[in-house]
Short mmCIF file of C-alpha atoms in Angstrom, two decimals:
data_model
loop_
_atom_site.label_atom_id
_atom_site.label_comp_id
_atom_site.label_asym_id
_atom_site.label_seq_id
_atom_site.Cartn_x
_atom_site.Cartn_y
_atom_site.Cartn_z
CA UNK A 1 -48.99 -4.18 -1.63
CA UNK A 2 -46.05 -4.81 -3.58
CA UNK A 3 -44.08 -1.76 -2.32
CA UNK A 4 -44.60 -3.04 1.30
CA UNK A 5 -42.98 -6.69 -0.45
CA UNK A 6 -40.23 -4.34 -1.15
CA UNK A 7 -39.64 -2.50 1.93
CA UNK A 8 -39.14 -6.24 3.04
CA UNK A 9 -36.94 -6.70 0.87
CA UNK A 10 -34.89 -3.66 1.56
CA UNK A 11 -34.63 -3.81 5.27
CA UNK A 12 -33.87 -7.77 4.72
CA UNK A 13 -31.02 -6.46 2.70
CA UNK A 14 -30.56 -3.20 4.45
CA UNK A 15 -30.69 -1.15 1.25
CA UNK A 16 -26.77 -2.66 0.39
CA UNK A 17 -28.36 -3.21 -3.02
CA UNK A 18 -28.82 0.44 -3.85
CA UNK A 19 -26.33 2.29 -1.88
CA UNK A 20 -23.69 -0.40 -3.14
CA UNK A 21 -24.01 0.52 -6.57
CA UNK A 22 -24.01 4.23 -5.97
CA UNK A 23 -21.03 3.94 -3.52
CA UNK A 24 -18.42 1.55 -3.89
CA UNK A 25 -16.46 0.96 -0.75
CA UNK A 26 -12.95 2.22 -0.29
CA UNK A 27 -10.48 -0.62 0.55
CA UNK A 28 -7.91 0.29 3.22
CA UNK A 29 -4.26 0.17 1.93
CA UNK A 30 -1.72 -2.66 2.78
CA UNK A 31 1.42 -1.89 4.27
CA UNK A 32 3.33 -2.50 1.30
CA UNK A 33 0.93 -0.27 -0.74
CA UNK A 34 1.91 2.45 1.99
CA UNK A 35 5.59 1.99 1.96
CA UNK A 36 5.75 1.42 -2.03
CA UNK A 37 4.12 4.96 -1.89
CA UNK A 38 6.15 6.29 0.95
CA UNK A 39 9.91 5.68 -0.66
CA UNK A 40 8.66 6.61 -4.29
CA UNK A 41 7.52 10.02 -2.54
CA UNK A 42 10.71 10.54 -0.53
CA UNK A 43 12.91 9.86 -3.90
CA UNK A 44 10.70 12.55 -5.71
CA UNK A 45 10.60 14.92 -2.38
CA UNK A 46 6.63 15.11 -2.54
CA UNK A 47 6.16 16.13 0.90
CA UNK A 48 2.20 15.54 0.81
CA UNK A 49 2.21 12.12 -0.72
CA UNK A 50 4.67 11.28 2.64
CA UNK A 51 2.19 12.39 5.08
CA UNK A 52 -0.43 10.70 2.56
CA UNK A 53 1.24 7.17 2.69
CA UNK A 54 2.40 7.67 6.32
CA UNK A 55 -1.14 7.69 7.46
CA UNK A 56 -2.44 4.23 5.84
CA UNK A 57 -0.26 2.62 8.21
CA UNK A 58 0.52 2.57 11.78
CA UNK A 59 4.71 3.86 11.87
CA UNK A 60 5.70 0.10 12.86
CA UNK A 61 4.06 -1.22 9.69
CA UNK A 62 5.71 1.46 7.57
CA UNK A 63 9.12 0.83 9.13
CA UNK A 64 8.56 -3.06 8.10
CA UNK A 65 7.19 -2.09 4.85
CA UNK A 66 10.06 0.02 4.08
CA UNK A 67 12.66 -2.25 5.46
CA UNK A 68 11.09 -5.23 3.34
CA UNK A 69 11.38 -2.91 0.08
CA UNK A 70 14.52 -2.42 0.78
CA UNK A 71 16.11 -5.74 1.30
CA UNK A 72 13.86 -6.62 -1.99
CA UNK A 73 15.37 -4.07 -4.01
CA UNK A 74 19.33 -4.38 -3.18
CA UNK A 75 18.15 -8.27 -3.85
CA UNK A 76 17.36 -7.63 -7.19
CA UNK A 77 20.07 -5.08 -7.87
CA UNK A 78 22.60 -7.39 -6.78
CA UNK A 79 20.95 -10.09 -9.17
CA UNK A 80 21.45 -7.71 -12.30
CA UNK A 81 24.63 -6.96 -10.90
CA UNK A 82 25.55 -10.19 -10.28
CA UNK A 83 27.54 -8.74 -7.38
CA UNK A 84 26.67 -9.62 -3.41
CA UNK A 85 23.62 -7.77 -1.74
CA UNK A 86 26.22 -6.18 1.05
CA UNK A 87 28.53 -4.57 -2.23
CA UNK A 88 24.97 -3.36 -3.69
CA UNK A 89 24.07 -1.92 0.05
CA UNK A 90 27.42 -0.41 0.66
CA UNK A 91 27.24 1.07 -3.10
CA UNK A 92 24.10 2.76 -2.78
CA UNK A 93 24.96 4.41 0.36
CA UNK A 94 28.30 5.51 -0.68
CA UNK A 95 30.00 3.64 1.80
CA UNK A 96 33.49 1.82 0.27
CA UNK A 97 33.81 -1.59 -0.11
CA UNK A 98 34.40 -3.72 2.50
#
């Protein structure tokens, strides 16, 4: 009797009780997980981890990603540089000064 009470119990539940512990779920990456991942790869020239991080996302959520990385990081360069985010740009892509 008490095994049908828990065969109840389980198809109540759907078994999530014992497959959850043996299996946790995966959570799917954010795009700013994927582009943080993406531009550390590039700068180390880790081919595989760029097609790894270029899958999480769809390519228009990557190119935001990146582009929001970006802007954050000449942001806080130009803050410890106290200079202007467009000298910081400029500087890191060898361009002169305007």
């Amino acid at each position: 009797m008490w095994g049908w009470v828990r065969g109840i119990g389980s198809r109540v539940t759907g078994g999530a009780r014992a497959e959850g512990r043996a299996v946790p779920e995966e959570r799917p990456h954010n795009l700013f997980e994927a582009a943080a991942a993406y531009v550390s790869a590039c700068a180390e020239d880790d081919q595989d981890r760029i097609d790894e991080a270029a899958g999480w996302v769809s390519p228009e959520a990557l190119s935001f990603g990146v582009n929001e990385l970006a802007c954050r990081a000449v942001i806080a360069l130009a803050r410890e540089r106290d200079e202007s985010p467009r000298t910081v740009a400029r500087a890191l892509l060898g361009l002169p000064a305007a």
